PDB file of C-alpha atoms in Angstrom:
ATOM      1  CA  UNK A  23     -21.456  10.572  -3.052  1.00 51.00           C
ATOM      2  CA  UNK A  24     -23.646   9.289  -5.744  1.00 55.00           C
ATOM      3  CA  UNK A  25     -22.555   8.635  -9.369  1.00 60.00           C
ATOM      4  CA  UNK A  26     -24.481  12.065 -10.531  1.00 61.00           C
ATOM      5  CA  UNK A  27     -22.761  14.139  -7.884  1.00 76.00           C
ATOM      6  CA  UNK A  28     -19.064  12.757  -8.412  1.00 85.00           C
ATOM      7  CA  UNK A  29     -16.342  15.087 -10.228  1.00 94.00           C
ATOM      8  CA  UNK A  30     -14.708  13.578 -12.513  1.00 95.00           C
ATOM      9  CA  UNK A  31     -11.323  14.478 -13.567  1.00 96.00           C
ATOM     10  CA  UNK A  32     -10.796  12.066 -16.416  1.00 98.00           C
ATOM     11  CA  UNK A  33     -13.366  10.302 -18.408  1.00 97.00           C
ATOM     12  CA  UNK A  34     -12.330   8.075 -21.653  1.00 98.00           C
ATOM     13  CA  UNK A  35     -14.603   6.591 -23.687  1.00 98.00           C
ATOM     14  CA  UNK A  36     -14.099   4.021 -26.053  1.00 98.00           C
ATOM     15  CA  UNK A  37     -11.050   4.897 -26.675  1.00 98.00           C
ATOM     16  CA  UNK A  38      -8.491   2.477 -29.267  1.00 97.00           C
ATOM     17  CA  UNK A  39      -5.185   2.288 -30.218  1.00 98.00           C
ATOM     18  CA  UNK A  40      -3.069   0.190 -32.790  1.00 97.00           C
ATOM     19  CA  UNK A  41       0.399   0.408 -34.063  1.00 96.00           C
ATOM     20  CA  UNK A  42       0.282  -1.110 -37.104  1.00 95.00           C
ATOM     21  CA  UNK A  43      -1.752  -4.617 -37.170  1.00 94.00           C
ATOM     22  CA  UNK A  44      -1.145  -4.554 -33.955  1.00 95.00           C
ATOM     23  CA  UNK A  45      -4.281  -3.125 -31.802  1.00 96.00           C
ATOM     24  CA  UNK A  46      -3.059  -2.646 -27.957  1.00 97.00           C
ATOM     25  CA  UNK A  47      -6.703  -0.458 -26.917  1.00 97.00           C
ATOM     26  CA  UNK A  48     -10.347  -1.752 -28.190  1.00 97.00           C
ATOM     27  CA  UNK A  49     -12.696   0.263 -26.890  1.00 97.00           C
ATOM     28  CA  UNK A  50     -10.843   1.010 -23.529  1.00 97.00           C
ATOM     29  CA  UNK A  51     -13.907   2.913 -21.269  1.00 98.00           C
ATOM     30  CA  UNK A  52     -12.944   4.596 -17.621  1.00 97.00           C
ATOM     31  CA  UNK A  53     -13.273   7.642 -14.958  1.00 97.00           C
ATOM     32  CA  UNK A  54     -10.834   8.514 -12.448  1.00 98.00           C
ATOM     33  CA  UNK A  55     -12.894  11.018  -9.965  1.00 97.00           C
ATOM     34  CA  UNK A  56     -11.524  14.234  -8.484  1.00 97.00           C
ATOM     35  CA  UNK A  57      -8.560  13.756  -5.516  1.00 96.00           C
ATOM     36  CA  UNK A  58      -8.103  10.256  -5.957  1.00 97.00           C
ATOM     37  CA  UNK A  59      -5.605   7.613  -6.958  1.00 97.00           C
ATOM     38  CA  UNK A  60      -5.925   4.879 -10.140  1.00 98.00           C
ATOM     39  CA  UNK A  61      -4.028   2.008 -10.504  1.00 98.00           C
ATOM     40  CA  UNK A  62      -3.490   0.404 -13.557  1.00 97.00           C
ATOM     41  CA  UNK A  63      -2.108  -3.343 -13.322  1.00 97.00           C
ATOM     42  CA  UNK A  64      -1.661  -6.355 -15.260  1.00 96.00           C
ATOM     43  CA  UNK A  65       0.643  -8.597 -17.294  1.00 95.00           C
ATOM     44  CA  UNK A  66       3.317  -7.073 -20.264  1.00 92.00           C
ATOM     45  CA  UNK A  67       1.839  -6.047 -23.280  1.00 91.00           C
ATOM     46  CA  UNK A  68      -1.527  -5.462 -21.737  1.00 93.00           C
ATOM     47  CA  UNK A  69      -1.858  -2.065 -23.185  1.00 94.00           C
ATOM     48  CA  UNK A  70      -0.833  -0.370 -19.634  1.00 96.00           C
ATOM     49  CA  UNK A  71       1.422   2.149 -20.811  1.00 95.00           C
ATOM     50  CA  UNK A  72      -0.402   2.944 -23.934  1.00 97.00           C
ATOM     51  CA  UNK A  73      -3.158   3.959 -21.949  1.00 97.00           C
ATOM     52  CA  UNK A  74      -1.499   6.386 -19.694  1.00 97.00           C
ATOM     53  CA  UNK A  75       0.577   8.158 -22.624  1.00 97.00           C
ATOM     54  CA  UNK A  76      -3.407   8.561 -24.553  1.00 97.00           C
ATOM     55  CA  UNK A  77      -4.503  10.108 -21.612  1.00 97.00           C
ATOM     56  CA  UNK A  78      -1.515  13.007 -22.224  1.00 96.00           C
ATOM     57  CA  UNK A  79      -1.281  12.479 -26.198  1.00 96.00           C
ATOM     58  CA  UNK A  80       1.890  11.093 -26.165  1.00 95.00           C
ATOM     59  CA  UNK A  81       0.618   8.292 -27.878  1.00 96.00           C
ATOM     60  CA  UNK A  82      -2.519   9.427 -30.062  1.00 95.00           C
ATOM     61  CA  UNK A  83      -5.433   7.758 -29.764  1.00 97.00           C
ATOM     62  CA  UNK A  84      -7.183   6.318 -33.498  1.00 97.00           C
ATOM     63  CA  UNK A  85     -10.840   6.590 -31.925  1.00 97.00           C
ATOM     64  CA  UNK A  86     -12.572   7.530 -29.020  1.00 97.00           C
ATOM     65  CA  UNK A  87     -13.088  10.353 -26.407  1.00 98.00           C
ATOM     66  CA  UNK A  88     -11.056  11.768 -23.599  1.00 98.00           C
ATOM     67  CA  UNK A  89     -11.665  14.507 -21.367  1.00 98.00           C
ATOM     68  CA  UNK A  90      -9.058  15.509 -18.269  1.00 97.00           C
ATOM     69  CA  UNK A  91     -10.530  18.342 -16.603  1.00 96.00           C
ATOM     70  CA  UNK A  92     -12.350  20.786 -18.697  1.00 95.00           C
ATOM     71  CA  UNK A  93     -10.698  19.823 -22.180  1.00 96.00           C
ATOM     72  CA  UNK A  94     -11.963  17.008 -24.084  1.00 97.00           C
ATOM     73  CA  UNK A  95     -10.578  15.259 -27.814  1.00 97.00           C
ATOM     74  CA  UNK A  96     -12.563  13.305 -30.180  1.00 97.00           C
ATOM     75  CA  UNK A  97      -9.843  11.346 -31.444  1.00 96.00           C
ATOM     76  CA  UNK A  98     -11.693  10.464 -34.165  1.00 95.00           C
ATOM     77  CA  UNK A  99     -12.082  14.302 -35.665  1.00 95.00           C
ATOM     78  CA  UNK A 100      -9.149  16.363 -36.385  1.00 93.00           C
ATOM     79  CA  UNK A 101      -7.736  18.347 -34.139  1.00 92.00           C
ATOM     80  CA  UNK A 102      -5.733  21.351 -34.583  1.00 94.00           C
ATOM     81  CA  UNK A 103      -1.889  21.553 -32.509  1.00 93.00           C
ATOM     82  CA  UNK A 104      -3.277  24.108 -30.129  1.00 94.00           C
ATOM     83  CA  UNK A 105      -6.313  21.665 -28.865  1.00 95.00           C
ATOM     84  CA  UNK A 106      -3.209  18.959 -28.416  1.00 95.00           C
ATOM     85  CA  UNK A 107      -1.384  21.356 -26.659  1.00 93.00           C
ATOM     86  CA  UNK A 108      -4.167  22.692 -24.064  1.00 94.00           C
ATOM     87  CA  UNK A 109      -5.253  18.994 -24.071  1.00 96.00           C
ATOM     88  CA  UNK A 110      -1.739  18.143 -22.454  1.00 95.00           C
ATOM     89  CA  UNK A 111      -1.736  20.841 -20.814  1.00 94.00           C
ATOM     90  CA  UNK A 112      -4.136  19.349 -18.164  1.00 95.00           C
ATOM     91  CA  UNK A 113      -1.795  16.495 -16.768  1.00 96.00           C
ATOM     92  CA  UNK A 114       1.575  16.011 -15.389  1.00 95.00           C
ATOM     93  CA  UNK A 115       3.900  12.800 -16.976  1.00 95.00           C
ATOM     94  CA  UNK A 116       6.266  10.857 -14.682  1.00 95.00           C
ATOM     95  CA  UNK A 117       8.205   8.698 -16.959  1.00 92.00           C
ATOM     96  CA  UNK A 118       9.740   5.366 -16.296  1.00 88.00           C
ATOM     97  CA  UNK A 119      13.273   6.758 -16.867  1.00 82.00           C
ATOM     98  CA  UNK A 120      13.309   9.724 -15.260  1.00 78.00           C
ATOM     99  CA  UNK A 121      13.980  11.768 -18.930  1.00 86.00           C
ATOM    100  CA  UNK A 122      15.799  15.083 -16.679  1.00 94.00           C
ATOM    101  CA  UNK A 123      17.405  17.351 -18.925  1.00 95.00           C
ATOM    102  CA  UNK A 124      21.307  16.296 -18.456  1.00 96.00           C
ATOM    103  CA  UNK A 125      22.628  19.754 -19.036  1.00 97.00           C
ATOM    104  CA  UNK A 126      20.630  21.640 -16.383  1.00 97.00           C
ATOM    105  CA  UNK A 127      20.719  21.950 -12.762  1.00 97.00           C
ATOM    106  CA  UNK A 128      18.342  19.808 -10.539  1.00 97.00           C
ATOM    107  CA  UNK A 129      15.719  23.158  -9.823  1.00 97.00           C
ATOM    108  CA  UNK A 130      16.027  24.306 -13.687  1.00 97.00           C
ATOM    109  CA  UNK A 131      15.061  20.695 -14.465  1.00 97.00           C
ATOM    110  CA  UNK A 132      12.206  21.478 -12.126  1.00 97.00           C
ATOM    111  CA  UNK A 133      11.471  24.983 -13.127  1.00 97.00           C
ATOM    112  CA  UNK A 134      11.865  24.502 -17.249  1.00 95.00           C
ATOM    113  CA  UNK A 135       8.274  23.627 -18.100  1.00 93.00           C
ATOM    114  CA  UNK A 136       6.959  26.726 -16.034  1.00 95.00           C
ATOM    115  CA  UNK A 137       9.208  29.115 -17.100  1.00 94.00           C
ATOM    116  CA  UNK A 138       9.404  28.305 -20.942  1.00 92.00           C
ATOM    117  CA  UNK A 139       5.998  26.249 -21.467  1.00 90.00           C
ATOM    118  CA  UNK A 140       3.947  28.497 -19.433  1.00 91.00           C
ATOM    119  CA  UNK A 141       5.806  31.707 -19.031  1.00 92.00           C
ATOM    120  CA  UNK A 142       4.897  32.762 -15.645  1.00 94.00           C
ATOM    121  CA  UNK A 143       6.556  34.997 -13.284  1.00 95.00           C
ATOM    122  CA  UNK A 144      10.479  33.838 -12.532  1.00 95.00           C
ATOM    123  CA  UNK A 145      10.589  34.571  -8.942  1.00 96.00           C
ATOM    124  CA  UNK A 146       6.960  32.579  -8.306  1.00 96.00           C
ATOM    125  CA  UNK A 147       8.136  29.525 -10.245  1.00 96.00           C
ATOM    126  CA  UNK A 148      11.517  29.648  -8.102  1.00 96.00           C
ATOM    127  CA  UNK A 149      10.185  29.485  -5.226  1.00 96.00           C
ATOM    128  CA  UNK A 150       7.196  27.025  -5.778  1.00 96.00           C
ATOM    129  CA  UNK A 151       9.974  25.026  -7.015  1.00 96.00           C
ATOM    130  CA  UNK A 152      12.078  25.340  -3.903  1.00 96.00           C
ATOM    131  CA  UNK A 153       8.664  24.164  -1.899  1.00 96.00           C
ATOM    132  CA  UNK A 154       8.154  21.410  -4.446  1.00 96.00           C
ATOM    133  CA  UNK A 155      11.894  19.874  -3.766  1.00 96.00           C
ATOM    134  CA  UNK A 156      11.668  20.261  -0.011  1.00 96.00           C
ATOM    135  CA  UNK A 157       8.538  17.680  -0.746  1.00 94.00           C
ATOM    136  CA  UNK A 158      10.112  15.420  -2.155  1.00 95.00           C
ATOM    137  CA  UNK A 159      12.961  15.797   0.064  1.00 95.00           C
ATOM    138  CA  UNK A 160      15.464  17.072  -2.153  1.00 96.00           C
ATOM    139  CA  UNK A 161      15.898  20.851  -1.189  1.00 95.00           C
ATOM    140  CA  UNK A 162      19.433  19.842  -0.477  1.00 96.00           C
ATOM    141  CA  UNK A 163      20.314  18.701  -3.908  1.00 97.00           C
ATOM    142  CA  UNK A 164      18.798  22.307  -5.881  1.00 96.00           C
ATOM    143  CA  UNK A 165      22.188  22.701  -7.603  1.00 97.00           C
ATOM    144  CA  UNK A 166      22.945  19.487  -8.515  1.00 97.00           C
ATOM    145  CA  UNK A 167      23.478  17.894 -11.391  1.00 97.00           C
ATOM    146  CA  UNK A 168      21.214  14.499 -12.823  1.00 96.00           C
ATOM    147  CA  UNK A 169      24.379  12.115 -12.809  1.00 96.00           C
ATOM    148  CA  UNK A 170      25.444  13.403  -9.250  1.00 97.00           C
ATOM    149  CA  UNK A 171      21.944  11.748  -7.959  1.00 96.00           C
ATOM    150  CA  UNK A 172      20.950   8.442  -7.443  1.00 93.00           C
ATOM    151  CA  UNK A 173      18.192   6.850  -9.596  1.00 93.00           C
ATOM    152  CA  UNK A 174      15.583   6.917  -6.776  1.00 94.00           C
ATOM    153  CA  UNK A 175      16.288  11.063  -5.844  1.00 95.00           C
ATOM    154  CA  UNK A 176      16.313  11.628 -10.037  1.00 95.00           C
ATOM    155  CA  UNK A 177      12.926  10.045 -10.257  1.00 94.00           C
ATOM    156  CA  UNK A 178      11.457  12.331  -7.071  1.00 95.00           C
ATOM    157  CA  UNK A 179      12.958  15.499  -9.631  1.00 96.00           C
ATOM    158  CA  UNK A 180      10.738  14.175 -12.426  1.00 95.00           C
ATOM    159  CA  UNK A 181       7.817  13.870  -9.688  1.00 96.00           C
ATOM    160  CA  UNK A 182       8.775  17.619  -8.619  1.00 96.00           C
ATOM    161  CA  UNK A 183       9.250  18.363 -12.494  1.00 96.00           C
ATOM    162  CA  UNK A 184       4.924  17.312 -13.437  1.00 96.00           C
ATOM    163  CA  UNK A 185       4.058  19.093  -9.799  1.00 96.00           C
ATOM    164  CA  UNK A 186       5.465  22.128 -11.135  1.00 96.00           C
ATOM    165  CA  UNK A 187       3.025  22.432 -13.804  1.00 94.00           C
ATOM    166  CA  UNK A 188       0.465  22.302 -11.666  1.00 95.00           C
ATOM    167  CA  UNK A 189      -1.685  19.949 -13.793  1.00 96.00           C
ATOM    168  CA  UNK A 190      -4.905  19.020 -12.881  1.00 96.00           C
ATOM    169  CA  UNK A 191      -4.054  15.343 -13.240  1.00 97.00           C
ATOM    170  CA  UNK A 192      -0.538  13.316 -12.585  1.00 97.00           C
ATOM    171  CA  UNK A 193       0.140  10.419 -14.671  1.00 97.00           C
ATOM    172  CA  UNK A 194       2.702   8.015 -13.356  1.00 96.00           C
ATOM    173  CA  UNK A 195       4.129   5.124 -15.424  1.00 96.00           C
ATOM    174  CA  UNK A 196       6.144   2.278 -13.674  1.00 94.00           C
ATOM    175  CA  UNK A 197       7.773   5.214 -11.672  1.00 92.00           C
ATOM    176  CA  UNK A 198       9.774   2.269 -10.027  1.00 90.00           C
ATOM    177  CA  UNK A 199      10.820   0.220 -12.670  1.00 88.00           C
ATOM    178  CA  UNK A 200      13.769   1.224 -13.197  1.00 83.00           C
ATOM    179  CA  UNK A 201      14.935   1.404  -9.881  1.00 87.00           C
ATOM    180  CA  UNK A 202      17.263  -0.510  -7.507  1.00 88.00           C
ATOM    181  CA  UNK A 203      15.063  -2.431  -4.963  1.00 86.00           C
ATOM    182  CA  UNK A 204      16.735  -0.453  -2.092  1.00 86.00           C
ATOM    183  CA  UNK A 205      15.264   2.779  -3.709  1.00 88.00           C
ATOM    184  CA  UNK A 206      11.671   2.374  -4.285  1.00 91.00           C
ATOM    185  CA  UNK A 207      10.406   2.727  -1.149  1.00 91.00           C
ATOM    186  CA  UNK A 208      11.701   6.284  -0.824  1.00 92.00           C
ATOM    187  CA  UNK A 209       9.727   7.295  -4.469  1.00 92.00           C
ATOM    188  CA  UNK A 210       6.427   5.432  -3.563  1.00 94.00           C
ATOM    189  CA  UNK A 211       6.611   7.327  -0.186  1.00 94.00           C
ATOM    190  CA  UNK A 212       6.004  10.390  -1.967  1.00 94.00           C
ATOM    191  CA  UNK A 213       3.581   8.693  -4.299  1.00 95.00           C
ATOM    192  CA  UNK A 214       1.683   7.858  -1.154  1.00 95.00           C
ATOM    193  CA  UNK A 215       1.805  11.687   0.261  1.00 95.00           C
ATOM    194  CA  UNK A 216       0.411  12.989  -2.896  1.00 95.00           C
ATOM    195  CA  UNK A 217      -2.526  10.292  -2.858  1.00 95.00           C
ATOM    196  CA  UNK A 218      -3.160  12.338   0.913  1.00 94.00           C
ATOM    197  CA  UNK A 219      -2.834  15.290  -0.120  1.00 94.00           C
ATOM    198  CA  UNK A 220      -5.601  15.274  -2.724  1.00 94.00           C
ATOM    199  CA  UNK A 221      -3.972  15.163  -5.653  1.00 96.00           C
ATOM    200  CA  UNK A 222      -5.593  13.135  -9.023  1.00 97.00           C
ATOM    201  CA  UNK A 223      -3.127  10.263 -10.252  1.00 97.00           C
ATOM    202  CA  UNK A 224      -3.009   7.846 -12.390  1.00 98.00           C
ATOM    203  CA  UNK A 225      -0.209   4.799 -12.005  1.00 97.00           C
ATOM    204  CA  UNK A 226       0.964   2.255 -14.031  1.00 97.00           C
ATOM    205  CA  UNK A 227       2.548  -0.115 -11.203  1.00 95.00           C
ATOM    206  CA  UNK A 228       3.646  -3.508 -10.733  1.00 92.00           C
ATOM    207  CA  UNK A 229       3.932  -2.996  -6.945  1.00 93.00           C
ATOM    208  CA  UNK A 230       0.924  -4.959  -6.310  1.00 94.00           C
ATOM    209  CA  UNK A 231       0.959  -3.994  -2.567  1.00 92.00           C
ATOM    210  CA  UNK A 232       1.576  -0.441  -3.450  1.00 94.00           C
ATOM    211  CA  UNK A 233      -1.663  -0.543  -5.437  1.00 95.00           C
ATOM    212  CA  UNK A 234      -2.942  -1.835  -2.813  1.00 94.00           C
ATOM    213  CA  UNK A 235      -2.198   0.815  -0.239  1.00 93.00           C
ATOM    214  CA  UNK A 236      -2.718   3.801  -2.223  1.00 95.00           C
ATOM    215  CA  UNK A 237      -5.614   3.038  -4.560  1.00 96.00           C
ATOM    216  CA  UNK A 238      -9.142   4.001  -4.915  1.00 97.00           C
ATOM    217  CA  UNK A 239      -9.358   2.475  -7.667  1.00 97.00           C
ATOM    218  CA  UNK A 240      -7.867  -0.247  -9.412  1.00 98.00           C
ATOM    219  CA  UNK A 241      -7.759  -1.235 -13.278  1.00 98.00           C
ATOM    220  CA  UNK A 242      -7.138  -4.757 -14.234  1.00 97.00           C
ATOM    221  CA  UNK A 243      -6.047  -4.464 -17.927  1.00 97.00           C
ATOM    222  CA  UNK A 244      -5.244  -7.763 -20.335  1.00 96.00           C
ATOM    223  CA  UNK A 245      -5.059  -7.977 -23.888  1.00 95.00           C
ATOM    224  CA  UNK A 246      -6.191  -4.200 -24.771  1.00 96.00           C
ATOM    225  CA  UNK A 247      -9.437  -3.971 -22.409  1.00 97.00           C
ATOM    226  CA  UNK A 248     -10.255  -3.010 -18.776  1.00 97.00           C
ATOM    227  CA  UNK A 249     -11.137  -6.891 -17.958  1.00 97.00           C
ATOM    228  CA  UNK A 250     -11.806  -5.881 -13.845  1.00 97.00           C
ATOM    229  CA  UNK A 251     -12.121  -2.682 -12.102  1.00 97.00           C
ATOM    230  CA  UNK A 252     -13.468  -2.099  -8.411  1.00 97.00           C
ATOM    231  CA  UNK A 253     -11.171  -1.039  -4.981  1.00 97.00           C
ATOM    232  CA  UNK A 254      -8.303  -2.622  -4.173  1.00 97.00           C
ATOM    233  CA  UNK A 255     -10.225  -5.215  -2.017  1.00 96.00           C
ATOM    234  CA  UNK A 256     -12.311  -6.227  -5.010  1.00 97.00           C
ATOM    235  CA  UNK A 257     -10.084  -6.352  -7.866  1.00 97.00           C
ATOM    236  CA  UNK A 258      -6.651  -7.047  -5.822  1.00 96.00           C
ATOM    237  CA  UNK A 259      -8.069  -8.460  -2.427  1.00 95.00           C
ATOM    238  CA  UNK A 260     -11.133 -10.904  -3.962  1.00 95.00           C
ATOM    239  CA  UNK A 261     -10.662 -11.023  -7.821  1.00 96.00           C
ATOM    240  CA  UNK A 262     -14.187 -12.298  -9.638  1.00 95.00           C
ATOM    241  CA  UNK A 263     -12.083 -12.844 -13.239  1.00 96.00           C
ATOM    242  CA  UNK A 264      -9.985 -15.875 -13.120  1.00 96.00           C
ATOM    243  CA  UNK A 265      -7.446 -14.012 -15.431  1.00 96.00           C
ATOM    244  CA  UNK A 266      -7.126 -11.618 -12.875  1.00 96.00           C
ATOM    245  CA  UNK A 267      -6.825 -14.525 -10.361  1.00 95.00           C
ATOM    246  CA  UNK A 268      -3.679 -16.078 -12.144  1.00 95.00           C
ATOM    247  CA  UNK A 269      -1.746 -12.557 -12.554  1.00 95.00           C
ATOM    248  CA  UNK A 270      -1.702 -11.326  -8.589  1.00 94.00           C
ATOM    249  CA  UNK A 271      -1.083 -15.769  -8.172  1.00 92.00           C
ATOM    250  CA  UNK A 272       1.976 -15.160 -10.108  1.00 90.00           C
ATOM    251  CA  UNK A 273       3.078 -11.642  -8.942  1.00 88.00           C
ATOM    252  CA  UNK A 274       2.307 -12.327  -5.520  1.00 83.00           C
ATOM    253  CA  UNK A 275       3.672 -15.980  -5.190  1.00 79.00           C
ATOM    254  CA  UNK A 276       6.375 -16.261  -7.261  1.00 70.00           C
ATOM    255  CA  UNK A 277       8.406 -19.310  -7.419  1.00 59.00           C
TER     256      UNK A 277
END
């Protein structure tokens, strides 16, 4: 499919970002195209995370232009609460620490968002939910409680939690950082089945063979910008940026 004919389900453009002095995007520029998966990779402090939370508002862009699906933000101009909110609307967040409500079951966890956010029918947002937990394998564990589960099943709630949304896009960042080694496999499993099933994401990783397997495309980020971007064979596989080079020398043949 040519350039011209490709959907695109997130474009930024020029998009920057400082806290303070300190500026962590200049002029960050991207797509991610219709039922694929991006990676983002690189070293701490590149600007990673920043990136993703822009991409839902979490973190508000000083300048530049993002669309996800059909709404796009000037970040530049002012923009009124409900923009923000429709803005958001468009994506699904899967945060590094799970962030489940405490108090509520595991399926109110899941069906919160639909039910409060969106206010759509109870007994369709019960059982998409119950569908959504059986994919992630947790249909079992409905009435459960957060601190009854183990890190890896809390994060496949949270991945359950953005699916039931339904957002057009699902942002994913370091989904297995906080986890035991033993339990990351079992969360980038159903990473993986999303990727096949057609669904947009967007991953910040450090799982360099995970970005491997999964991605269409790959972002290389270091000191604020995109330095490298390409397939996994190009960017992870046969690097042209020496920085690039040194990372995946380091990540992938530690000491």
């Amino acid at each position: 499919m040519s350039e011209a004919q490709t959907e695109y389900r997130v474009e930024a453009a020029d998009v920057e970002k400082a806290f303070g002095e300190l500026k962590v995007l200049k002029g960050v520029s991207f797509k991610v195209a219709a039922g694929t998966a991006t990676t983002i990779i690189g070293p701490s402090g590149s600007g990673k995370t920043t990136l993703l939370r822009t991409l839902n508002a979490l973190d508000r862009a000083d300048s530049g232009v993002i669309r996800v699906d059909d709404v796009e933000i000037d970040f530049a101009a002012p923009t009124t609460k409900a923009e923000v909110r429709r803005f958001q609307s468009r994506s699904g967040f899967v945060f590094q620490g799970h962030n489940l409500f405490p108090h509520k079951t595991v399926i109110e966890n899941v069906t919160e968002g639909p039910l409060m956010v969106q206010k759509r029918p109870k007994d369709e947002v019960m059982a998409e939910a119950v569908t959504l937990l059986d994919q992630v394998g947790l249909a079992a564990k409905r009435d459960q409680y957060p601190f009854q589960l183990s890190g890896g099943q809390q994060q496949r709630v949270g991945i359950a939690r953005a699916l039931a949304l339904k957002p057009k896009v699902v942002l994913f960042d370091e989904p297995t950082s906080a986890l035991d080694p033993e339990l990351v496999g079992e969360v980038l499993s159903v990473i993986k089945d999303l990727a096949v099933q057609g669904w947009t994401l967007v991953i910040v990783t450090h799982e360099i063979q995970f970005a491997r397997q999964v991605s269409n495309q790959v972002l290389f980020t270091d000191q604020g910008i995109i330095l490298e971007r390409g397939t996994p064979e190009e960017v992870i596989g046969n690097p042209r940026q020496e920085r690039t080079r040194q990372f995946l020398q380091r990540i992938l043949n530690p000491l």
